mmCIF file of C-alpha atoms in Angstrom:
data_model
loop_
_atom_site.group_PDB
_atom_site.id
_atom_site.type_symbol
_atom_site.label_atom_id
_atom_site.label_comp_id
_atom_site.label_asym_id
_atom_site.label_seq_id
_atom_site.Cartn_x
_atom_site.Cartn_y
_atom_site.Cartn_z
ATOM 1 C CA MET A 1165 -41.495 2.454 -35.151
ATOM 2 C CA ASN A 1166 -44.019 4.386 -33.131
ATOM 3 C CA TRP A 1167 -42.695 2.709 -29.852
ATOM 4 C CA ILE A 1168 -39.498 4.565 -30.356
ATOM 5 C CA SER A 1169 -41.040 7.932 -30.169
ATOM 6 C CA ASN A 1170 -42.593 7.087 -26.776
ATOM 7 C CA LEU A 1171 -39.151 6.408 -25.318
ATOM 8 C CA PRO A 1172 -37.475 9.171 -23.128
ATOM 9 C CA LEU A 1173 -34.753 11.179 -24.781
ATOM 10 C CA VAL A 1174 -31.944 9.470 -22.969
ATOM 11 C CA GLY A 1175 -33.303 6.027 -23.881
ATOM 12 C CA TYR A 1176 -33.742 7.043 -27.421
ATOM 13 C CA LEU A 1177 -30.080 8.278 -27.698
ATOM 14 C CA THR A 1178 -29.000 5.120 -25.997
ATOM 15 C CA TYR A 1179 -30.976 2.987 -28.511
ATOM 16 C CA LEU A 1180 -29.356 4.936 -31.393
ATOM 17 C CA ASN A 1181 -25.863 4.894 -29.922
ATOM 18 C CA PRO A 1182 -24.798 1.688 -28.102
ATOM 19 C CA TRP A 1183 -21.465 3.269 -27.072
ATOM 20 C CA ARG A 1184 -23.116 5.918 -24.901
ATOM 21 C CA LYS A 1185 -22.687 3.840 -21.803
ATOM 22 C CA SER A 1186 -19.047 3.223 -22.447
ATOM 23 C CA ARG A 1187 -18.464 6.913 -23.144
ATOM 24 C CA LEU A 1188 -20.095 7.618 -19.647
ATOM 25 C CA GLU A 1189 -17.758 5.373 -17.816
ATOM 26 C CA THR A 1190 -14.811 6.690 -19.726
ATOM 27 C CA TYR A 1191 -15.552 10.147 -18.761
ATOM 28 C CA ILE A 1192 -15.938 9.206 -15.042
ATOM 29 C CA LEU A 1193 -12.724 7.332 -15.340
ATOM 30 C CA GLN A 1194 -10.898 10.392 -16.761
ATOM 31 C CA THR A 1195 -12.202 12.554 -14.003
ATOM 32 C CA CYS A 1196 -11.125 10.076 -11.253
ATOM 33 C CA VAL A 1197 -7.674 9.512 -12.703
ATOM 34 C CA SER A 1198 -7.064 13.227 -12.575
ATOM 35 C CA ALA A 1199 -8.319 13.531 -9.041
ATOM 36 C CA PHE A 1200 -6.433 10.500 -7.883
ATOM 37 C CA LEU A 1201 -3.120 11.756 -9.250
ATOM 38 C CA SER A 1202 -3.661 15.170 -7.618
ATOM 39 C CA ALA A 1203 -4.386 13.538 -4.277
ATOM 40 C CA VAL A 1204 -1.262 11.239 -4.584
ATOM 41 C CA MET A 1205 0.847 14.367 -5.369
ATOM 42 C CA VAL A 1206 -0.510 16.129 -2.291
ATOM 43 C CA VAL A 1207 0.133 13.170 0.046
ATOM 44 C CA SER A 1208 3.579 12.618 -1.533
ATOM 45 C CA SER A 1209 4.469 16.329 -0.986
ATOM 46 C CA LEU A 1210 3.472 16.196 2.699
ATOM 47 C CA ILE A 1211 5.498 12.832 3.114
ATOM 48 C CA PHE A 1212 8.582 14.385 1.508
ATOM 49 C CA LEU A 1213 8.475 17.427 3.672
ATOM 50 C CA ILE A 1214 7.996 15.350 6.911
ATOM 51 C CA GLU A 1215 10.778 12.946 5.991
ATOM 52 C CA TYR A 1216 13.217 15.707 4.929
ATOM 53 C CA VAL A 1217 12.726 17.537 8.311
ATOM 54 C CA GLY A 1218 13.152 14.266 10.200
ATOM 55 C CA ILE A 1219 16.351 13.094 8.418
ATOM 56 C CA SER A 1220 17.738 16.695 8.596
ATOM 57 C CA LYS A 1221 17.296 16.580 12.474
ATOM 58 C CA SER A 1222 18.935 13.161 12.863
ATOM 59 C CA LEU A 1223 21.821 13.700 10.328
ATOM 60 C CA GLY A 1224 22.148 17.403 9.733
ATOM 61 C CA SER A 1225 24.888 17.626 12.366
ATOM 62 C CA LYS A 1226 27.199 15.337 10.481
ATOM 63 C CA ASP A 1227 29.849 17.040 8.570
ATOM 64 C CA ASP A 1228 29.933 14.475 5.779
ATOM 65 C CA VAL A 1229 26.264 14.716 5.040
ATOM 66 C CA SER A 1230 25.275 17.341 2.483
ATOM 67 C CA GLY A 1231 22.003 18.773 1.498
ATOM 68 C CA LEU A 1232 21.900 16.559 -1.634
ATOM 69 C CA SER A 1233 22.619 13.486 0.442
ATOM 70 C CA ILE A 1234 19.697 14.294 2.729
ATOM 71 C CA ILE A 1235 17.436 14.662 -0.299
ATOM 72 C CA GLY A 1236 18.730 11.340 -1.652
ATOM 73 C CA LEU A 1237 17.836 9.646 1.697
ATOM 74 C CA MET A 1238 14.474 11.294 1.765
ATOM 75 C CA LEU A 1239 13.762 9.934 -1.718
ATOM 76 C CA GLU A 1240 14.807 6.434 -0.534
ATOM 77 C CA LYS A 1241 12.735 6.544 2.558
ATOM 78 C CA SER A 1242 9.562 8.352 1.465
ATOM 79 C CA PRO A 1243 7.993 5.716 -1.093
ATOM 80 C CA GLY A 1244 7.303 3.265 1.777
ATOM 81 C CA SER A 1245 5.467 5.850 3.743
ATOM 82 C CA ILE A 1246 3.563 6.938 0.785
ATOM 83 C CA LEU A 1247 2.285 3.445 0.077
ATOM 84 C CA ILE A 1248 0.969 3.327 3.586
ATOM 85 C CA LEU A 1249 -1.066 6.438 3.142
ATOM 86 C CA LEU A 1250 -2.200 5.537 -0.415
ATOM 87 C CA PRO A 1251 -5.801 4.547 0.755
ATOM 88 C CA PHE A 1252 -6.312 8.154 1.954
ATOM 89 C CA ALA A 1253 -5.165 9.337 -1.537
ATOM 90 C CA PHE A 1254 -7.972 7.357 -3.090
ATOM 91 C CA LEU A 1255 -10.435 8.474 -0.504
ATOM 92 C CA PHE A 1256 -9.674 12.234 -0.913
ATOM 93 C CA GLY A 1257 -9.317 11.781 -4.739
ATOM 94 C CA SER A 1258 -12.797 10.070 -4.926
ATOM 95 C CA LEU A 1259 -14.318 12.924 -2.786
ATOM 96 C CA PHE A 1260 -12.722 15.542 -4.894
ATOM 97 C CA ALA A 1261 -13.729 13.937 -8.217
ATOM 98 C CA PHE A 1262 -17.410 13.356 -7.326
ATOM 99 C CA VAL A 1263 -17.815 16.703 -5.543
ATOM 100 C CA ASN A 1264 -16.670 18.452 -8.697
ATOM 101 C CA LEU A 1265 -19.130 16.497 -10.764
ATOM 102 C CA ASN A 1266 -21.829 17.437 -8.235
ATOM 103 C CA ARG A 1267 -20.934 21.112 -8.397
ATOM 104 C CA ARG A 1268 -21.159 21.118 -12.204
ATOM 105 C CA SER A 1269 -24.501 19.527 -11.961
ATOM 106 C CA GLU A 1270 -23.291 16.491 -13.940
ATOM 107 C CA LEU A 1271 -24.428 14.065 -11.193
ATOM 108 C CA ILE A 1272 -27.894 15.680 -11.345
ATOM 109 C CA ALA A 1273 -28.036 15.124 -15.135
ATOM 110 C CA MET A 1274 -26.826 11.525 -14.677
ATOM 111 C CA ARG A 1275 -29.447 10.823 -11.874
ATOM 112 C CA ALA A 1276 -32.217 12.488 -13.941
ATOM 113 C CA ALA A 1277 -31.300 10.369 -16.873
ATOM 114 C CA GLY A 1278 -31.929 7.298 -14.634
ATOM 115 C CA VAL A 1279 -28.407 6.435 -14.283
ATOM 116 C CA SER A 1280 -27.785 4.209 -11.135
ATOM 117 C CA ALA A 1281 -25.234 5.214 -8.525
ATOM 118 C CA TRP A 1282 -23.540 1.858 -9.194
ATOM 119 C CA ARG A 1283 -22.793 3.107 -12.710
ATOM 120 C CA PHE A 1284 -20.538 5.806 -11.826
ATOM 121 C CA VAL A 1285 -19.200 4.358 -8.543
ATOM 122 C CA LEU A 1286 -18.074 1.047 -10.046
ATOM 123 C CA PRO A 1287 -15.575 2.462 -12.670
ATOM 124 C CA ALA A 1288 -13.817 4.449 -10.028
ATOM 125 C CA SER A 1289 -13.603 1.390 -7.743
ATOM 126 C CA ILE A 1290 -12.342 -0.863 -10.536
ATOM 127 C CA LEU A 1291 -9.630 1.773 -11.365
ATOM 128 C CA ALA A 1292 -8.617 1.828 -7.699
ATOM 129 C CA PHE A 1293 -8.549 -1.964 -7.562
ATOM 130 C CA ALA A 1294 -6.335 -2.111 -10.748
ATOM 131 C CA PHE A 1295 -4.019 0.437 -9.148
ATOM 132 C CA GLY A 1296 -3.847 -1.808 -6.100
ATOM 133 C CA LEU A 1297 -2.673 -4.653 -8.223
ATOM 134 C CA LEU A 1298 0.044 -2.378 -9.669
ATOM 135 C CA THR A 1299 0.980 -1.424 -6.153
ATOM 136 C CA ILE A 1300 1.481 -5.065 -5.219
ATOM 137 C CA GLY A 1301 3.416 -6.144 -8.165
ATOM 138 C CA VAL A 1302 5.522 -3.136 -9.003
ATOM 139 C CA LEU A 1303 5.374 -0.180 -6.521
ATOM 140 C CA ASN A 1304 5.871 -2.202 -3.352
ATOM 141 C CA PRO A 1305 9.063 -4.003 -4.660
ATOM 142 C CA VAL A 1306 10.424 -0.666 -5.785
ATOM 143 C CA ALA A 1307 9.664 0.989 -2.341
ATOM 144 C CA SER A 1308 11.069 -1.996 -0.471
ATOM 145 C CA ASN A 1309 14.299 -1.917 -2.418
ATOM 146 C CA LEU A 1310 14.577 1.855 -1.798
ATOM 147 C CA SER A 1311 13.880 1.277 1.916
ATOM 148 C CA ASP A 1312 16.612 -1.422 2.094
ATOM 149 C CA THR A 1313 19.055 1.059 0.466
ATOM 150 C CA TYR A 1314 18.057 3.723 2.900
ATOM 151 C CA ASP A 1315 18.776 1.320 5.872
ATOM 152 C CA LYS A 1316 22.153 0.455 4.496
ATOM 153 C CA SER A 1317 22.986 4.119 4.059
ATOM 154 C CA ILE A 1318 22.005 4.924 7.416
ATOM 155 C CA ASN A 1319 23.949 2.005 8.834
ATOM 156 C CA GLN A 1320 27.115 3.195 6.972
ATOM 157 C CA LEU A 1321 26.831 6.649 8.304
ATOM 158 C CA ASN A 1322 26.413 5.481 11.851
ATOM 159 C CA ALA A 1323 29.283 2.988 11.440
ATOM 160 C CA ALA A 1324 31.518 5.907 10.450
ATOM 161 C CA ASP A 1325 30.955 7.426 13.888
ATOM 162 C CA THR A 1326 31.396 4.137 15.850
ATOM 163 C CA THR A 1327 34.644 3.027 17.332
ATOM 164 C CA PRO A 1328 36.047 -0.484 16.527
ATOM 165 C CA ASP A 1329 35.467 -1.444 20.109
ATOM 166 C CA LYS A 1330 31.841 -0.913 19.739
ATOM 167 C CA HIS A 1331 31.742 -3.300 16.883
ATOM 168 C CA SER A 1332 33.068 -6.146 18.973
ATOM 169 C CA GLY A 1333 30.571 -8.173 20.951
ATOM 170 C CA ALA A 1334 28.774 -11.424 20.895
ATOM 171 C CA ILE A 1335 27.033 -12.530 17.694
ATOM 172 C CA TYR A 1336 24.001 -14.876 17.683
ATOM 173 C CA LEU A 1337 22.567 -16.804 14.777
ATOM 174 C CA ARG A 1338 20.081 -19.549 14.217
ATOM 175 C CA GLN A 1339 19.463 -22.103 11.459
ATOM 176 C CA GLY A 1340 17.502 -25.205 11.090
ATOM 177 C CA ASP A 1341 14.925 -27.209 9.134
ATOM 178 C CA GLY A 1342 12.038 -29.515 10.020
ATOM 179 C CA GLN A 1343 14.246 -32.095 11.711
ATOM 180 C CA GLN A 1344 16.962 -29.931 13.438
ATOM 181 C CA GLN A 1345 17.568 -26.538 15.084
ATOM 182 C CA VAL A 1346 20.971 -25.063 15.662
ATOM 183 C CA VAL A 1347 21.735 -22.034 17.872
ATOM 184 C CA ILE A 1348 25.069 -20.334 17.200
ATOM 185 C CA ARG A 1349 27.006 -17.945 19.440
ATOM 186 C CA ALA A 1350 30.304 -16.313 18.592
ATOM 187 C CA GLU A 1351 32.484 -14.084 20.720
ATOM 188 C CA ARG A 1352 33.253 -11.814 17.713
ATOM 189 C CA GLN A 1353 33.456 -11.574 14.062
ATOM 190 C CA GLU A 1354 36.992 -10.891 12.343
ATOM 191 C CA GLY A 1355 38.499 -10.999 9.049
ATOM 192 C CA PRO A 1356 36.471 -11.688 5.917
ATOM 193 C CA PRO A 1357 32.673 -11.925 6.088
ATOM 194 C CA GLY A 1358 31.381 -15.099 7.823
ATOM 195 C CA HIS A 1359 34.569 -15.697 9.757
ATOM 196 C CA LEU A 1360 33.801 -16.090 13.531
ATOM 197 C CA LEU A 1361 36.020 -16.527 16.594
ATOM 198 C CA GLY A 1362 35.087 -18.374 19.800
ATOM 199 C CA VAL A 1363 32.096 -20.216 18.498
ATOM 200 C CA THR A 1364 29.609 -22.453 20.159
ATOM 201 C CA PHE A 1365 27.025 -24.632 18.359
ATOM 202 C CA TRP A 1366 24.028 -25.975 20.453
ATOM 203 C CA ILE A 1367 22.252 -28.542 18.279
ATOM 204 C CA TYR A 1368 18.653 -29.663 18.887
ATOM 205 C CA ASP A 1369 16.598 -32.423 17.292
ATOM 206 C CA ILE A 1370 12.873 -31.898 16.621
ATOM 207 C CA ASP A 1371 10.747 -34.778 17.964
ATOM 208 C CA ALA A 1372 7.364 -36.065 16.799
ATOM 209 C CA LYS A 1373 5.588 -33.257 18.867
ATOM 210 C CA GLN A 1374 7.688 -30.576 17.153
ATOM 211 C CA THR A 1375 9.581 -29.994 20.430
ATOM 212 C CA PRO A 1376 13.396 -29.194 20.321
ATOM 213 C CA VAL A 1377 15.407 -31.817 22.219
ATOM 214 C CA PHE A 1378 19.077 -30.929 23.028
ATOM 215 C CA ARG A 1379 21.391 -33.463 21.339
ATOM 216 C CA LYS A 1380 24.988 -32.061 21.568
ATOM 217 C CA ARG A 1381 27.263 -29.014 21.730
ATOM 218 C CA ILE A 1382 30.271 -28.172 19.573
ATOM 219 C CA ASP A 1383 32.906 -25.538 20.604
ATOM 220 C CA ALA A 1384 35.325 -24.377 18.052
ATOM 221 C CA GLN A 1385 38.147 -21.851 17.969
ATOM 222 C CA GLU A 1386 37.077 -20.548 14.487
ATOM 223 C CA ALA A 1387 34.116 -21.089 12.140
ATOM 224 C CA THR A 1388 33.712 -19.948 8.606
ATOM 225 C CA LEU A 1389 30.269 -19.845 6.885
ATOM 226 C CA ALA A 1390 30.344 -20.731 3.119
ATOM 227 C CA LEU A 1391 27.481 -21.642 0.749
ATOM 228 C CA GLY A 1392 26.083 -24.912 1.952
ATOM 229 C CA GLY A 1393 27.867 -25.249 5.427
ATOM 230 C CA TRP A 1394 30.199 -24.182 8.253
ATOM 231 C CA THR A 1395 33.904 -25.120 8.418
ATOM 232 C CA LEU A 1396 35.059 -25.490 12.083
ATOM 233 C CA LYS A 1397 38.686 -25.467 13.194
ATOM 234 C CA ASN A 1398 39.943 -26.966 16.471
ATOM 235 C CA ALA A 1399 36.344 -28.190 17.374
ATOM 236 C CA ARG A 1400 35.367 -30.159 20.334
ATOM 237 C CA GLU A 1401 32.005 -31.935 20.602
ATOM 238 C CA ALA A 1402 30.135 -32.870 23.688
ATOM 239 C CA THR A 1403 26.799 -34.950 24.034
ATOM 240 C CA VAL A 1404 24.406 -35.347 26.738
ATOM 241 C CA SER A 1405 25.059 -39.003 27.596
ATOM 242 C CA GLY A 1406 27.592 -40.280 25.053
ATOM 243 C CA PRO A 1407 31.320 -40.851 25.649
ATOM 244 C CA ALA A 1408 33.862 -38.046 25.102
ATOM 245 C CA VAL A 1409 34.678 -37.370 21.563
ATOM 246 C CA PRO A 1410 38.347 -36.514 20.384
ATOM 247 C CA PRO A 1411 38.795 -32.930 19.177
ATOM 248 C CA TYR A 1412 38.534 -32.252 15.429
ATOM 249 C CA ASP A 1413 41.086 -30.292 13.447
ATOM 250 C CA LEU A 1414 38.456 -29.601 10.876
ATOM 251 C CA LEU A 1415 34.710 -30.211 11.128
ATOM 252 C CA GLY A 1416 31.924 -29.528 8.651
ATOM 253 C CA ILE A 1417 28.318 -28.632 9.571
ATOM 254 C CA PRO A 1418 25.639 -28.315 6.949
ATOM 255 C CA SER A 1419 23.896 -24.953 6.856
ATOM 256 C CA ASN A 1420 21.056 -23.293 4.887
ATOM 257 C CA LEU A 1421 22.176 -19.802 5.748
ATOM 258 C CA ASP A 1422 23.124 -17.398 3.003
ATOM 259 C CA PRO A 1423 26.663 -16.036 3.731
ATOM 260 C CA GLN A 1424 25.692 -12.702 2.128
ATOM 261 C CA LYS A 1425 22.623 -12.274 4.311
ATOM 262 C CA ALA A 1426 23.138 -14.170 7.584
ATOM 263 C CA PHE A 1427 24.961 -11.379 9.388
ATOM 264 C CA ARG A 1428 22.541 -8.624 8.419
ATOM 265 C CA LYS A 1429 20.166 -7.236 10.966
ATOM 266 C CA TYR A 1430 16.744 -8.722 11.122
ATOM 267 C CA ALA A 1431 14.967 -7.493 8.027
ATOM 268 C CA SER A 1432 12.101 -5.142 8.599
ATOM 269 C CA THR A 1433 8.755 -5.942 6.936
ATOM 270 C CA GLN A 1434 8.855 -2.660 4.996
ATOM 271 C CA ALA A 1435 12.253 -3.601 3.409
ATOM 272 C CA VAL A 1436 10.971 -6.888 2.039
ATOM 273 C CA PRO A 1437 9.214 -6.860 -1.311
ATOM 274 C CA PHE A 1438 6.117 -8.704 -2.028
ATOM 275 C CA TRP A 1439 7.739 -11.355 -4.190
ATOM 276 C CA ARG A 1440 10.188 -12.348 -1.502
ATOM 277 C CA LEU A 1441 7.703 -12.637 1.317
ATOM 278 C CA PRO A 1442 6.547 -16.302 0.660
ATOM 279 C CA GLY A 1443 10.098 -17.662 0.510
ATOM 280 C CA LEU A 1444 11.154 -15.610 3.533
ATOM 281 C CA ILE A 1445 8.184 -16.921 5.595
ATOM 282 C CA TYR A 1446 9.033 -20.504 4.623
ATOM 283 C CA GLN A 1447 12.688 -19.956 5.445
ATOM 284 C CA ASN A 1448 11.956 -18.394 8.823
ATOM 285 C CA LYS A 1449 9.317 -21.082 9.649
ATOM 286 C CA ILE A 1450 11.692 -24.078 9.059
ATOM 287 C CA SER A 1451 14.379 -22.141 10.992
ATOM 288 C CA GLY A 1452 12.104 -21.784 14.100
ATOM 289 C CA PHE A 1453 11.613 -18.043 13.874
ATOM 290 C CA SER A 1454 8.343 -16.295 14.175
ATOM 291 C CA THR A 1455 6.647 -15.446 10.929
ATOM 292 C CA ALA A 1456 3.710 -13.439 12.288
ATOM 293 C CA MET A 1457 4.901 -9.998 11.003
ATOM 294 C CA TYR A 1458 5.763 -11.319 7.485
ATOM 295 C CA GLU A 1459 2.514 -13.210 7.148
ATOM 296 C CA LEU A 1460 0.533 -10.168 8.231
ATOM 297 C CA LYS A 1461 2.493 -8.058 5.826
ATOM 298 C CA LEU A 1462 1.638 -10.632 3.029
ATOM 299 C CA HIS A 1463 -2.060 -10.572 3.798
ATOM 300 C CA GLN A 1464 -2.243 -6.855 4.008
ATOM 301 C CA LEU A 1465 -0.551 -6.568 0.636
ATOM 302 C CA LEU A 1466 -2.882 -9.036 -0.918
ATOM 303 C CA SER A 1467 -5.892 -7.163 0.421
ATOM 304 C CA THR A 1468 -4.462 -3.874 -0.858
ATOM 305 C CA PRO A 1469 -6.613 -3.775 -4.066
ATOM 306 C CA LEU A 1470 -9.800 -4.354 -2.015
ATOM 307 C CA MET A 1471 -8.838 -1.521 0.444
ATOM 308 C CA PHE A 1472 -8.211 0.967 -2.408
ATOM 309 C CA ALA A 1473 -11.503 0.060 -4.058
ATOM 310 C CA ALA A 1474 -13.403 0.352 -0.722
ATOM 311 C CA MET A 1475 -11.941 3.717 0.136
ATOM 312 C CA THR A 1476 -12.791 4.892 -3.376
ATOM 313 C CA ALA A 1477 -16.338 3.743 -3.091
ATOM 314 C CA LEU A 1478 -16.623 5.521 0.411
ATOM 315 C CA GLY A 1479 -15.368 8.731 -1.044
ATOM 316 C CA ALA A 1480 -17.905 8.512 -3.838
ATOM 317 C CA VAL A 1481 -20.980 7.721 -1.842
ATOM 318 C CA PHE A 1482 -20.351 10.562 0.568
ATOM 319 C CA SER A 1483 -20.283 12.915 -2.448
ATOM 320 C CA LEU A 1484 -23.676 11.745 -4.103
ATOM 321 C CA ARG A 1485 -25.946 14.023 -2.133
ATOM 322 C CA LEU A 1486 -27.361 16.702 -4.488
ATOM 323 C CA MET A 1487 -26.011 20.215 -3.893
ATOM 324 C CA ARG A 1488 -29.511 21.787 -3.754
ATOM 325 C CA LEU A 1489 -30.481 19.528 -0.944
ATOM 326 C CA GLY A 1490 -27.764 20.912 1.365
ATOM 327 C CA GLY A 1491 -25.665 18.993 3.944
ATOM 328 C CA LEU A 1492 -22.926 17.985 1.425
ATOM 329 C CA THR A 1493 -20.159 19.483 3.540
ATOM 330 C CA GLY A 1494 -21.234 17.415 6.555
ATOM 331 C CA LEU A 1495 -21.254 14.282 4.519
ATOM 332 C CA ILE A 1496 -17.804 15.007 3.217
ATOM 333 C CA ILE A 1497 -16.494 15.473 6.694
ATOM 334 C CA SER A 1498 -18.214 12.293 7.769
ATOM 335 C CA GLY A 1499 -16.581 10.394 4.901
ATOM 336 C CA ILE A 1500 -13.157 11.768 5.830
ATOM 337 C CA SER A 1501 -13.688 10.810 9.495
ATOM 338 C CA LEU A 1502 -14.871 7.247 8.503
ATOM 339 C CA GLY A 1503 -11.552 6.907 6.390
ATOM 340 C CA PHE A 1504 -9.569 7.815 9.565
ATOM 341 C CA VAL A 1505 -11.613 5.263 11.593
ATOM 342 C CA ILE A 1506 -10.831 2.596 9.086
ATOM 343 C CA PHE A 1507 -7.168 3.487 9.258
ATOM 344 C CA PHE A 1508 -7.065 3.151 13.025
ATOM 345 C CA VAL A 1509 -9.052 -0.114 12.946
ATOM 346 C CA ASN A 1510 -6.456 -1.338 10.458
ATOM 347 C CA GLN A 1511 -3.688 -0.477 12.896
ATOM 348 C CA LEU A 1512 -5.625 -2.106 15.776
ATOM 349 C CA PHE A 1513 -6.129 -5.304 13.878
ATOM 350 C CA SER A 1514 -2.410 -5.335 12.891
ATOM 351 C CA SER A 1515 -1.407 -5.061 16.598
ATOM 352 C CA MET A 1516 -3.782 -7.787 17.556
ATOM 353 C CA GLY A 1517 -2.562 -10.029 14.796
ATOM 354 C CA LYS A 1518 1.113 -9.552 15.676
ATOM 355 C CA ALA A 1519 0.281 -10.218 19.340
ATOM 356 C CA GLY A 1520 -1.503 -13.417 18.363
ATOM 357 C CA VAL A 1521 -4.925 -12.246 19.711
ATOM 358 C CA ILE A 1522 -6.589 -12.886 16.443
ATOM 359 C CA PRO A 1523 -5.558 -14.978 13.430
ATOM 360 C CA ILE A 1524 -3.224 -13.328 10.990
ATOM 361 C CA PHE A 1525 -5.666 -13.911 8.043
ATOM 362 C CA LEU A 1526 -8.365 -12.131 9.928
ATOM 363 C CA ALA A 1527 -6.096 -9.242 10.876
ATOM 364 C CA GLY A 1528 -5.025 -8.646 7.334
ATOM 365 C CA TRP A 1529 -8.335 -8.997 5.605
ATOM 366 C CA SER A 1530 -10.962 -7.626 8.074
ATOM 367 C CA PRO A 1531 -10.360 -3.882 7.644
ATOM 368 C CA PRO A 1532 -10.741 -3.845 3.823
ATOM 369 C CA VAL A 1533 -13.634 -6.182 3.943
ATOM 370 C CA LEU A 1534 -15.475 -4.173 6.552
ATOM 371 C CA ALA A 1535 -14.709 -0.920 4.609
ATOM 372 C CA MET A 1536 -16.138 -2.426 1.356
ATOM 373 C CA LEU A 1537 -19.212 -3.655 3.253
ATOM 374 C CA ALA A 1538 -19.747 -0.231 4.717
ATOM 375 C CA ALA A 1539 -19.457 1.427 1.304
ATOM 376 C CA MET A 1540 -21.828 -1.071 -0.293
ATOM 377 C CA THR A 1541 -24.337 -0.568 2.510
ATOM 378 C CA LEU A 1542 -24.227 3.263 2.056
ATOM 379 C CA ILE A 1543 -24.605 2.991 -1.734
ATOM 380 C CA VAL A 1544 -27.660 0.763 -1.321
ATOM 381 C CA TYR A 1545 -29.127 3.160 1.210
ATOM 382 C CA THR A 1546 -28.363 6.143 -1.127
ATOM 383 C CA GLU A 1547 -29.763 4.452 -4.252
ATOM 384 C CA ASP A 1548 -32.774 2.604 -2.824
ATOM 385 C CA GLY A 1549 -33.386 4.543 0.409
#
């Protein structure tokens, strides 16, 4: 047993206690959780304040909007904005946690004991990755539903100040599948939901080259949308080259539109939860609508765990410099600046993806991948020189 006495103290204790390593990771995780929660609270407070001021300016002049109503609207709108800024919360939280460890000389003790930088950066990054999964599966659907409720509330408040004449006007819809596209125009909507007056249907067939080819036009005095199809009254059909068709008293046209959702405004990406995105992308694709925004949103959500982990690693690596060597403040400022650069790069790639300049997949995954590569490069440089 003489070889044990030649081991360093830390190695000897590790030999005697195999749970030492797990306790070290547990302690780092506890420190990071506290720092992350503090950063999220700070970011959330700023968002709440900004949203409250914005909603107060836009709706504060309305007599039927009270202070409690404004607070309720703020709570409905803010979660979506908070999720957008969550990467900064992990960046600042990681910086705060490891700077505190550095100031208490705990990082010095870990490094002196031969603990690699990967040992205390990896648990924090895994924690951030797990929170990213929670964001995708739970927090994003909740925030999306609240955002949709906020949009409905704002529309109801604005509708109360709108005269009936402003409600009248042409209504345009579109439906289709892989074989046919239908463009629908109505002069106005009247009566129960889905009941249109002065309706025209332009029906196109999709050829082998996926090009719409006009086939016929149907004009109807009235049209009612139900689940599964349209019911047209006093309809007249006209084709490109065929003979005239007698008018129909009643005519049915199949439809894949949802009567409850067909007349809503175009859904914003922020109001669509993660679990509905694949189905919405498929529905819009077969209907002939652009799916670029929804596909980009889907890829950005899928890459959220990687983004959280990368920002956490960046915050940690810029805090590893020993206090006695100086220059820690400059490194922290550099880390914060790099975080903002990654945020703007993410916005740039998003704009390029929406415009079709780069593929959607590349626009959604490039920023988090680049951030993670930058963090890993800096860790390797810090650890191995």
